Amino acid sequence: MKPKAKDFKSLRRKYIIDGIASYTVLIALAIIWIIPIVWTVTTSFRGESAGLITQSFFPKVWTVKNYVNLFKEGRILLFKRWLINTLAIALCNMFITTFITLCVAYSLSRFRFKMRRPYMNIALILGMFPGFMAMTAIYIILGIFTDAQGDPLLLGNTWTLLLIYASGAGLGFFVSKGYFDTLSISLDEAALLDGASQMAIFFKIILPLSKPIIIYTALMAFMTPWADYVLARVILGADSSRQSWTVPVGLYDLTDPTRIADYFTIFTSGCVIIAVPIVLIYLSLQRFMVEGISAGAVKG
Amino acid sequence: MDIPKGVMAMSFFEKITYRLSAFFKKIFSPLKDYKTAFKYSGLRGKLALVLSALVMGFGHIILGFLEKGLLYIVFEAVVILIWLKFGVNEIIGKSIMPSQALRVWAIIFLVALTLVFIYSYLRSIGSVIQNLITEEKTPKNIILNFFKNQFKKTGAFFQEYAQTYQSSTQKIKASMVLPFFVMGSGHLLQRQITKGLLYLAGMVLFIVYMLTDGITDLQGLITLHTEGVRSDYSIIYGLLCLAIILAFVIVYIKNIKGAKIGAQKLLNNIPVNLINDIKALKGPKFYITLLTLPIIGILAFTVLPLLFMILLAFTDYAFQIGTVPSIINDTWLSWTGFDSFRRLFDMGEYFKALTNVVSWTFVWAFFATFTCYFGGMFLAILINKKQIKGKIFFRSLFLLTIAIPQLVTLRVMYAMFHDYGPINSLLMKWGWINRRIQFWGNTAIAKILIILINMWVGVPYFMILMTGLLMNIPKDLYEYSRIDGASAFQQFRYITLPYIMFMTGPLLIANFVSNINNFNVIWLLTGGGPEGAGTGGVAGGTDILITWLYKLTMMDNPKYNIGSAIGLIMFIISASLSIIIYRRSSSYQKEEDFS
């Protein structure tokens, strides 16, 4: 039977209706997803009240006062200090953790030694322990280190966080190892024939070829201190002067039930301040993010 | 399992019955050969068959499958114990469960346990019969074989050692005897001065340490009572001491191995020098250079804390309300064996809280995983449609939620649904409600909200992941199926879904495990609250295991022993799940194809 013009017409209509329906759903979803973000941003410019209570979705009085107040030093609020702390930790963590992760991933991908399989299995099992068990224990153990006056040296010290992040880096090798596995080993062999040492192969051949995974790992490491609340709270919570806190610890404190009435708009402006740069970095490096997430998934 | 060709065309119910019958066949078909196997096997086989029918696991042990048999016996013992403690009471109607809901759960649990028991009992007999028929000669005992191999290797090593010894000169002979008593002496006699001195220094340091601090540390680990040292620190020092002893043993063995290698090299006139050893660290042994630092980090900040915490589960380290840390009060900790576990499982408040928390943990993990997984799939397919323009725009928009730190998004969500937040205010203003809804104050509402908000956070992540996968599906599959007249839904059902499920199956289960441990979403939204709702007052209404653990160990009056016990139980659950996944994942099985 020959297809008639009518069939094509109905097909075409179906196609268009499907398109309209899809657009409607998609735009509705997009609105749901964007509302909290819009609300955060607009609230950070709200002038009529500092607390959470509000009668309208959008502010009635627009102001930048919240941003100004955010950077004013106070007893509760030391945002500038927290920002510097977090940035310092994030940058150091980015370099150290990325380097360690890549080293471990490379060894496990390219060398065949006796402890290789056990190491990978142990890493997997350790990763399955609830992080809190170690966290509580680390808290108690770090308490051992005190100065002459008996005050804790490592608790309430921002750099301790870096130490802990970096020391855990040897366990997060799975994604980058998967990436190294896909790089052909004939490259290594050719270089070995030319008399290169394994060290030279790693630094001069493999690393330059691994730009996507380096960027992905570095980005993840850079984000850790901006997103990590729990560990930071455990380690830094002892510091009542708030000098050593990071942004997440400080921001969370502002939404504490006792403070939310006075600090909510300031909290949202703090959120905007840290979210904007991170979002920009993400969007500009979107390609690598997508690659990293998918690579991690398929290697599973 | 091989599936006959027609299985794709079966209806849903046919499929289920097919799978079920295959399942029962797998269990029962070996049992048919019981008589035959009994008739044709020797005395040992007969004994194994009879005993395996009587007590699960004995048959395996007789046939040499020691570990499997022991596992079966332990499982059987556990089942019997649970039955004795709970089951009998339930049946005679004297339930010891504190509430009606718990009774229902207990009965469901008992029935499931009994079914699993029957299943494994039949399977164990089946596998004994199968082993007798196929006469599989080499029983697999992973742990036992490991020790056997080590023993064999050691034997071979000393044989070689003796041979080298006999064929050497007097001086080399001395260099092979002395290192057993003085570390490094062999190296020194073989003119490897630097290495020898290092070994010697190591030994001296070790002896000095053991004589000064080491012995007290070890005693402290046992008694938990060293003057001037807090009891909990005693455990840490004790663990460190054990680690040092272990390191010494390894170095000692290395020293003896080194003496043998050096003697062999001297016999064959191969020059030995340190520079070659150091050069190897850049070349074939480069991995040692790369891994040393990370491993030290892991040992110090992951392994040591974990061991410490595991040990704490067996102490009485808990702060009662109003008391201060042990050492200040001159009170010491003591080892209490399995007391903390007993306290968790006796019928008190902890047991009630535990059952509540565990069931919510699993409900939460299930819904969190599946809503995000299928939500992400739906969104990815939607954006991927041909009609949709501006794909990159939409993708970036949803990517925003991944980019913004979770702390921000979740705290903002918390505020939005706060008693005085915008949602309540707007609903009031529009006149839809006349009393503020306590979203976070009502356990049921809070739970639903948590899952919905988690979708807001998690769906875009899965969307990104699925987008990559969708693009990898061969386009011609869709072309062919369309020519064959498949509808869009059929295409989804028979091409897209199976493909994605195949690629992300392990990930799905891994995500389930990570949701069991998902602290952020729960803590940043509700903090585990509302406090004490229906959990005997020791846990919050939306607490999952991990947040409860946090409360027990990091808030006021920490109860480290109970917390560690919970952590251990969680570990056993998630570790066994993830080992199963990992062993089945393609990257584990196919890894060696690559090299």
PDB file of C-alpha atoms in Angstrom, chain B residues 95-305:
ATOM      1  CA  SER B  95       6.276 -10.983  72.097  1.00  0.00           C
ATOM      2  CA  ILE B  96       9.076  -8.969  73.640  1.00  0.00           C
ATOM      3  CA  MET B  97       8.872  -6.287  70.988  1.00  0.00           C
ATOM      4  CA  PRO B  98       8.091  -2.873  72.484  1.00  0.00           C
ATOM      5  CA  SER B  99       5.507  -1.891  69.897  1.00  0.00           C
ATOM      6  CA  GLN B 100       3.011  -3.364  67.454  1.00  0.00           C
ATOM      7  CA  ALA B 101       4.793  -1.951  64.394  1.00  0.00           C
ATOM      8  CA  LEU B 102       8.032  -3.532  65.516  1.00  0.00           C
ATOM      9  CA  ARG B 103       6.259  -6.872  65.882  1.00  0.00           C
ATOM     10  CA  VAL B 104       5.220  -6.743  62.257  1.00  0.00           C
ATOM     11  CA  TRP B 105       8.731  -5.907  61.177  1.00  0.00           C
ATOM     12  CA  ALA B 106      10.131  -8.691  63.349  1.00  0.00           C
ATOM     13  CA  ILE B 107       7.774 -11.238  61.835  1.00  0.00           C
ATOM     14  CA  ILE B 108       8.592 -10.111  58.285  1.00  0.00           C
ATOM     15  CA  PHE B 109      12.253 -10.339  59.114  1.00  0.00           C
ATOM     16  CA  LEU B 110      11.898 -13.804  60.634  1.00  0.00           C
ATOM     17  CA  VAL B 111       9.998 -15.125  57.633  1.00  0.00           C
ATOM     18  CA  ALA B 112      12.574 -13.700  55.209  1.00  0.00           C
ATOM     19  CA  LEU B 113      15.401 -15.117  57.276  1.00  0.00           C
ATOM     20  CA  THR B 114      13.810 -18.525  57.377  1.00  0.00           C
ATOM     21  CA  LEU B 115      13.298 -18.520  53.608  1.00  0.00           C
ATOM     22  CA  VAL B 116      16.921 -17.603  53.058  1.00  0.00           C
ATOM     23  CA  PHE B 117      17.891 -20.336  55.483  1.00  0.00           C
ATOM     24  CA  ILE B 118      15.866 -22.975  53.637  1.00  0.00           C
ATOM     25  CA  TYR B 119      17.307 -21.782  50.349  1.00  0.00           C
ATOM     26  CA  SER B 120      20.893 -22.006  51.508  1.00  0.00           C
ATOM     27  CA  TYR B 121      20.226 -25.345  53.214  1.00  0.00           C
ATOM     28  CA  LEU B 122      18.983 -26.859  49.950  1.00  0.00           C
ATOM     29  CA  ARG B 123      21.774 -25.228  47.998  1.00  0.00           C
ATOM     30  CA  SER B 124      24.378 -26.597  50.400  1.00  0.00           C
ATOM     31  CA  ILE B 125      23.110 -30.172  49.948  1.00  0.00           C
ATOM     32  CA  GLY B 126      22.952 -29.574  46.216  1.00  0.00           C
ATOM     33  CA  SER B 127      26.512 -28.395  46.012  1.00  0.00           C
ATOM     34  CA  VAL B 128      27.742 -31.370  48.063  1.00  0.00           C
ATOM     35  CA  ILE B 129      26.012 -33.723  45.623  1.00  0.00           C
ATOM     36  CA  GLN B 130      27.385 -31.878  42.640  1.00  0.00           C
ATOM     37  CA  ASN B 131      30.885 -32.008  44.030  1.00  0.00           C
ATOM     38  CA  LEU B 132      30.610 -35.748  44.553  1.00  0.00           C
ATOM     39  CA  ILE B 133      29.365 -36.313  41.017  1.00  0.00           C
ATOM     40  CA  THR B 134      31.856 -34.135  39.201  1.00  0.00           C
ATOM     41  CA  GLU B 135      34.607 -35.088  41.671  1.00  0.00           C
ATOM     42  CA  GLU B 136      36.019 -31.644  41.876  1.00  0.00           C
ATOM     43  CA  LYS B 137      39.309 -32.476  43.528  1.00  0.00           C
ATOM     44  CA  THR B 138      40.599 -29.070  44.576  1.00  0.00           C
ATOM     45  CA  PRO B 139      38.439 -27.409  47.194  1.00  0.00           C
ATOM     46  CA  LYS B 140      38.717 -23.647  47.168  1.00  0.00           C
ATOM     47  CA  ASN B 141      39.808 -22.296  50.536  1.00  0.00           C
ATOM     48  CA  ILE B 142      41.095 -18.829  49.878  1.00  0.00           C
ATOM     49  CA  ILE B 143      42.456 -18.073  53.315  1.00  0.00           C
ATOM     50  CA  LEU B 144      43.763 -21.547  53.999  1.00  0.00           C
ATOM     51  CA  ASN B 145      45.421 -21.730  50.586  1.00  0.00           C
ATOM     52  CA  PHE B 146      47.035 -18.375  51.188  1.00  0.00           C
ATOM     53  CA  PHE B 147      48.703 -19.665  54.324  1.00  0.00           C
ATOM     54  CA  LYS B 148      49.628 -22.926  52.634  1.00  0.00           C
ATOM     55  CA  ASN B 149      51.286 -20.997  49.826  1.00  0.00           C
ATOM     56  CA  GLN B 150      53.124 -18.752  52.236  1.00  0.00           C
ATOM     57  CA  PHE B 151      54.343 -21.796  54.109  1.00  0.00           C
ATOM     58  CA  LYS B 152      55.535 -23.432  50.898  1.00  0.00           C
ATOM     59  CA  LYS B 153      57.270 -20.251  49.783  1.00  0.00           C
ATOM     60  CA  THR B 154      59.058 -19.943  53.109  1.00  0.00           C
ATOM     61  CA  GLY B 155      60.172 -23.542  52.860  1.00  0.00           C
ATOM     62  CA  ALA B 156      61.512 -22.995  49.345  1.00  0.00           C
ATOM     63  CA  PHE B 157      63.267 -19.844  50.459  1.00  0.00           C
ATOM     64  CA  PHE B 158      65.140 -21.602  53.247  1.00  0.00           C
ATOM     65  CA  GLN B 159      66.061 -24.480  50.977  1.00  0.00           C
ATOM     66  CA  GLU B 160      67.639 -22.031  48.587  1.00  0.00           C
ATOM     67  CA  TYR B 161      69.183 -20.281  51.544  1.00  0.00           C
ATOM     68  CA  ALA B 162      70.809 -23.496  52.675  1.00  0.00           C
ATOM     69  CA  GLN B 163      72.102 -24.241  49.186  1.00  0.00           C
ATOM     70  CA  THR B 164      73.678 -20.795  48.871  1.00  0.00           C
ATOM     71  CA  TYR B 165      75.118 -21.224  52.326  1.00  0.00           C
ATOM     72  CA  GLN B 166      76.797 -24.530  51.537  1.00  0.00           C
ATOM     73  CA  SER B 167      78.432 -23.300  48.374  1.00  0.00           C
ATOM     74  CA  SER B 168      79.881 -20.120  49.846  1.00  0.00           C
ATOM     75  CA  THR B 169      83.148 -19.148  51.429  1.00  0.00           C
ATOM     76  CA  GLN B 170      83.658 -18.802  55.162  1.00  0.00           C
ATOM     77  CA  LYS B 171      83.106 -15.059  55.204  1.00  0.00           C
ATOM     78  CA  ILE B 172      79.909 -15.160  53.210  1.00  0.00           C
ATOM     79  CA  LYS B 173      78.701 -17.978  55.430  1.00  0.00           C
ATOM     80  CA  ALA B 174      79.151 -15.667  58.381  1.00  0.00           C
ATOM     81  CA  SER B 175      77.238 -12.945  56.553  1.00  0.00           C
ATOM     82  CA  MET B 176      74.343 -15.332  56.177  1.00  0.00           C
ATOM     83  CA  VAL B 177      74.165 -16.429  59.798  1.00  0.00           C
ATOM     84  CA  LEU B 178      74.719 -13.173  61.643  1.00  0.00           C
ATOM     85  CA  PRO B 179      71.739 -11.183  60.243  1.00  0.00           C
ATOM     86  CA  PHE B 180      69.410 -13.536  62.120  1.00  0.00           C
ATOM     87  CA  PHE B 181      70.773 -12.031  65.328  1.00  0.00           C
ATOM     88  CA  VAL B 182      71.981  -8.572  64.353  1.00  0.00           C
ATOM     89  CA  MET B 183      70.092  -6.811  61.619  1.00  0.00           C
ATOM     90  CA  GLY B 184      72.305  -5.356  58.910  1.00  0.00           C
ATOM     91  CA  SER B 185      75.403  -7.384  59.818  1.00  0.00           C
ATOM     92  CA  GLY B 186      75.026  -9.401  56.639  1.00  0.00           C
ATOM     93  CA  HIS B 187      75.013  -6.293  54.524  1.00  0.00           C
ATOM     94  CA  LEU B 188      78.002  -4.909  56.365  1.00  0.00           C
ATOM     95  CA  LEU B 189      80.018  -8.098  55.820  1.00  0.00           C
ATOM     96  CA  GLN B 190      79.043  -8.069  52.162  1.00  0.00           C
ATOM     97  CA  ARG B 191      80.392  -4.509  51.926  1.00  0.00           C
ATOM     98  CA  GLN B 192      77.029  -2.812  51.510  1.00  0.00           C
ATOM     99  CA  ILE B 193      77.960  -0.332  54.182  1.00  0.00           C
ATOM    100  CA  THR B 194      75.171   2.236  53.883  1.00  0.00           C
ATOM    101  CA  LYS B 195      72.350  -0.296  53.806  1.00  0.00           C
ATOM    102  CA  GLY B 196      73.920  -2.285  56.602  1.00  0.00           C
ATOM    103  CA  LEU B 197      74.230   0.747  58.821  1.00  0.00           C
ATOM    104  CA  LEU B 198      70.625   1.708  58.139  1.00  0.00           C
ATOM    105  CA  TYR B 199      69.389  -1.749  59.134  1.00  0.00           C
ATOM    106  CA  LEU B 200      71.576  -1.674  62.225  1.00  0.00           C
ATOM    107  CA  ALA B 201      70.272   1.744  63.203  1.00  0.00           C
ATOM    108  CA  GLY B 202      66.725   0.501  62.709  1.00  0.00           C
ATOM    109  CA  MET B 203      67.280  -2.405  65.024  1.00  0.00           C
ATOM    110  CA  VAL B 204      68.912  -0.280  67.705  1.00  0.00           C
ATOM    111  CA  LEU B 205      66.094   2.246  67.548  1.00  0.00           C
ATOM    112  CA  PHE B 206      63.509  -0.499  67.790  1.00  0.00           C
ATOM    113  CA  ILE B 207      65.128  -2.073  70.835  1.00  0.00           C
ATOM    114  CA  VAL B 208      65.491   1.288  72.558  1.00  0.00           C
ATOM    115  CA  TYR B 209      61.850   2.117  71.810  1.00  0.00           C
ATOM    116  CA  MET B 210      60.577  -1.202  73.059  1.00  0.00           C
ATOM    117  CA  LEU B 211      62.573  -0.937  76.291  1.00  0.00           C
ATOM    118  CA  THR B 212      61.465   2.614  77.046  1.00  0.00           C
ATOM    119  CA  ASP B 213      57.941   3.225  75.763  1.00  0.00           C
ATOM    120  CA  GLY B 214      56.959   0.156  73.822  1.00  0.00           C
ATOM    121  CA  ILE B 215      56.299  -2.185  76.711  1.00  0.00           C
ATOM    122  CA  THR B 216      54.273   0.377  78.644  1.00  0.00           C
ATOM    123  CA  ASP B 217      52.282   1.116  75.495  1.00  0.00           C
ATOM    124  CA  LEU B 218      51.480  -2.540  74.982  1.00  0.00           C
ATOM    125  CA  GLN B 219      50.474  -2.920  78.614  1.00  0.00           C
ATOM    126  CA  GLY B 220      48.362   0.191  78.286  1.00  0.00           C
ATOM    127  CA  LEU B 221      46.526  -1.325  75.361  1.00  0.00           C
ATOM    128  CA  ILE B 222      45.607  -4.332  77.481  1.00  0.00           C
ATOM    129  CA  THR B 223      44.854  -2.657  80.816  1.00  0.00           C
ATOM    130  CA  LEU B 224      43.787   0.795  79.523  1.00  0.00           C
ATOM    131  CA  HIS B 225      45.308   2.083  82.738  1.00  0.00           C
ATOM    132  CA  THR B 226      48.646   3.866  82.456  1.00  0.00           C
ATOM    133  CA  GLU B 227      49.384   6.616  84.959  1.00  0.00           C
ATOM    134  CA  GLY B 228      49.339  10.021  83.304  1.00  0.00           C
ATOM    135  CA  VAL B 229      47.850   8.803  80.024  1.00  0.00           C
ATOM    136  CA  ARG B 230      44.196   9.080  79.125  1.00  0.00           C
ATOM    137  CA  SER B 231      42.642   5.692  78.517  1.00  0.00           C
ATOM    138  CA  ASP B 232      41.619   6.490  74.951  1.00  0.00           C
ATOM    139  CA  TYR B 233      45.131   7.656  74.159  1.00  0.00           C
ATOM    140  CA  SER B 234      46.407   4.396  75.603  1.00  0.00           C
ATOM    141  CA  ILE B 235      44.570   2.583  72.834  1.00  0.00           C
ATOM    142  CA  ILE B 236      46.155   4.820  70.196  1.00  0.00           C
ATOM    143  CA  TYR B 237      49.657   4.385  71.588  1.00  0.00           C
ATOM    144  CA  GLY B 238      49.102   0.654  71.805  1.00  0.00           C
ATOM    145  CA  LEU B 239      48.013   0.517  68.169  1.00  0.00           C
ATOM    146  CA  LEU B 240      51.049   2.547  67.125  1.00  0.00           C
ATOM    147  CA  CYS B 241      53.263   0.150  69.056  1.00  0.00           C
ATOM    148  CA  LEU B 242      51.722  -2.819  67.260  1.00  0.00           C
ATOM    149  CA  ALA B 243      52.290  -1.034  63.942  1.00  0.00           C
ATOM    150  CA  ILE B 244      55.941  -0.450  64.824  1.00  0.00           C
ATOM    151  CA  ILE B 245      56.385  -4.102  65.736  1.00  0.00           C
ATOM    152  CA  LEU B 246      54.815  -5.145  62.444  1.00  0.00           C
ATOM    153  CA  ALA B 247      57.085  -2.771  60.533  1.00  0.00           C
ATOM    154  CA  PHE B 248      60.081  -4.195  62.371  1.00  0.00           C
ATOM    155  CA  VAL B 249      59.135  -7.751  61.445  1.00  0.00           C
ATOM    156  CA  ILE B 250      58.836  -6.757  57.787  1.00  0.00           C
ATOM    157  CA  VAL B 251      62.201  -5.010  57.839  1.00  0.00           C
ATOM    158  CA  TYR B 252      63.735  -7.997  59.611  1.00  0.00           C
ATOM    159  CA  ILE B 253      62.525 -10.354  56.892  1.00  0.00           C
ATOM    160  CA  LYS B 254      63.815  -7.943  54.241  1.00  0.00           C
ATOM    161  CA  ASN B 255      67.175  -7.984  55.991  1.00  0.00           C
ATOM    162  CA  ILE B 256      67.430 -11.754  55.757  1.00  0.00           C
ATOM    163  CA  LYS B 257      66.274 -11.793  52.159  1.00  0.00           C
ATOM    164  CA  GLY B 258      68.816  -9.087  51.392  1.00  0.00           C
ATOM    165  CA  ALA B 259      71.594 -11.174  52.946  1.00  0.00           C
ATOM    166  CA  LYS B 260      70.704 -14.095  50.685  1.00  0.00           C
ATOM    167  CA  ILE B 261      70.525 -11.972  47.547  1.00  0.00           C
ATOM    168  CA  GLY B 262      73.799 -10.290  48.398  1.00  0.00           C
ATOM    169  CA  ALA B 263      75.509 -13.655  48.970  1.00  0.00           C
ATOM    170  CA  GLN B 264      74.215 -14.976  45.649  1.00  0.00           C
ATOM    171  CA  LYS B 265      75.462 -11.900  43.854  1.00  0.00           C
ATOM    172  CA  LEU B 266      78.885 -12.215  45.465  1.00  0.00           C
ATOM    173  CA  LEU B 267      79.054 -15.869  44.455  1.00  0.00           C
ATOM    174  CA  ASN B 268      78.298 -15.007  40.855  1.00  0.00           C
ATOM    175  CA  ASN B 269      80.554 -11.953  40.927  1.00  0.00           C
ATOM    176  CA  ILE B 270      77.741  -9.485  40.240  1.00  0.00           C
ATOM    177  CA  PRO B 271      78.634  -6.103  41.706  1.00  0.00           C
ATOM    178  CA  VAL B 272      76.278  -4.880  44.404  1.00  0.00           C
ATOM    179  CA  ASN B 273      75.828  -1.233  45.025  1.00  0.00           C
ATOM    180  CA  LEU B 274      73.338   1.177  46.401  1.00  0.00           C
ATOM    181  CA  ILE B 275      73.268   3.449  43.369  1.00  0.00           C
ATOM    182  CA  ASN B 276      71.635   0.764  41.247  1.00  0.00           C
ATOM    183  CA  ASP B 277      68.953   0.296  43.888  1.00  0.00           C
ATOM    184  CA  ILE B 278      68.235   4.004  43.937  1.00  0.00           C
ATOM    185  CA  LYS B 279      68.158   4.175  40.154  1.00  0.00           C
ATOM    186  CA  ALA B 280      65.552   1.416  40.093  1.00  0.00           C
ATOM    187  CA  LEU B 281      63.235   3.721  42.035  1.00  0.00           C
ATOM    188  CA  LYS B 282      63.107   5.927  38.947  1.00  0.00           C
ATOM    189  CA  GLY B 283      62.823   3.027  36.540  1.00  0.00           C
ATOM    190  CA  PRO B 284      61.127  -0.338  36.979  1.00  0.00           C
ATOM    191  CA  LYS B 285      60.387   0.282  40.657  1.00  0.00           C
ATOM    192  CA  PHE B 286      59.070   3.803  40.116  1.00  0.00           C
ATOM    193  CA  TYR B 287      55.783   2.762  41.690  1.00  0.00           C
ATOM    194  CA  ILE B 288      57.467   2.550  45.085  1.00  0.00           C
ATOM    195  CA  THR B 289      58.418   6.211  44.770  1.00  0.00           C
ATOM    196  CA  LEU B 290      54.905   7.145  43.736  1.00  0.00           C
ATOM    197  CA  LEU B 291      53.041   5.140  46.339  1.00  0.00           C
ATOM    198  CA  THR B 292      55.079   5.606  49.507  1.00  0.00           C
ATOM    199  CA  LEU B 293      53.702   8.962  50.551  1.00  0.00           C
ATOM    200  CA  PRO B 294      50.044   8.238  49.751  1.00  0.00           C
ATOM    201  CA  ILE B 295      50.206   4.945  51.638  1.00  0.00           C
ATOM    202  CA  ILE B 296      51.670   6.628  54.705  1.00  0.00           C
ATOM    203  CA  GLY B 297      48.828   9.143  54.523  1.00  0.00           C
ATOM    204  CA  ILE B 298      46.226   6.409  54.277  1.00  0.00           C
ATOM    205  CA  LEU B 299      47.736   4.466  57.155  1.00  0.00           C
ATOM    206  CA  ALA B 300      47.870   7.516  59.403  1.00  0.00           C
ATOM    207  CA  PHE B 301      44.534   9.137  58.656  1.00  0.00           C
ATOM    208  CA  THR B 302      42.310   6.295  57.527  1.00  0.00           C
ATOM    209  CA  VAL B 303      43.535   2.937  58.780  1.00  0.00           C
ATOM    210  CA  LEU B 304      44.693   3.975  62.243  1.00  0.00           C
ATOM    211  CA  PRO B 305      41.493   5.919  63.033  1.00  0.00           C
TER     212      PRO B 305
END
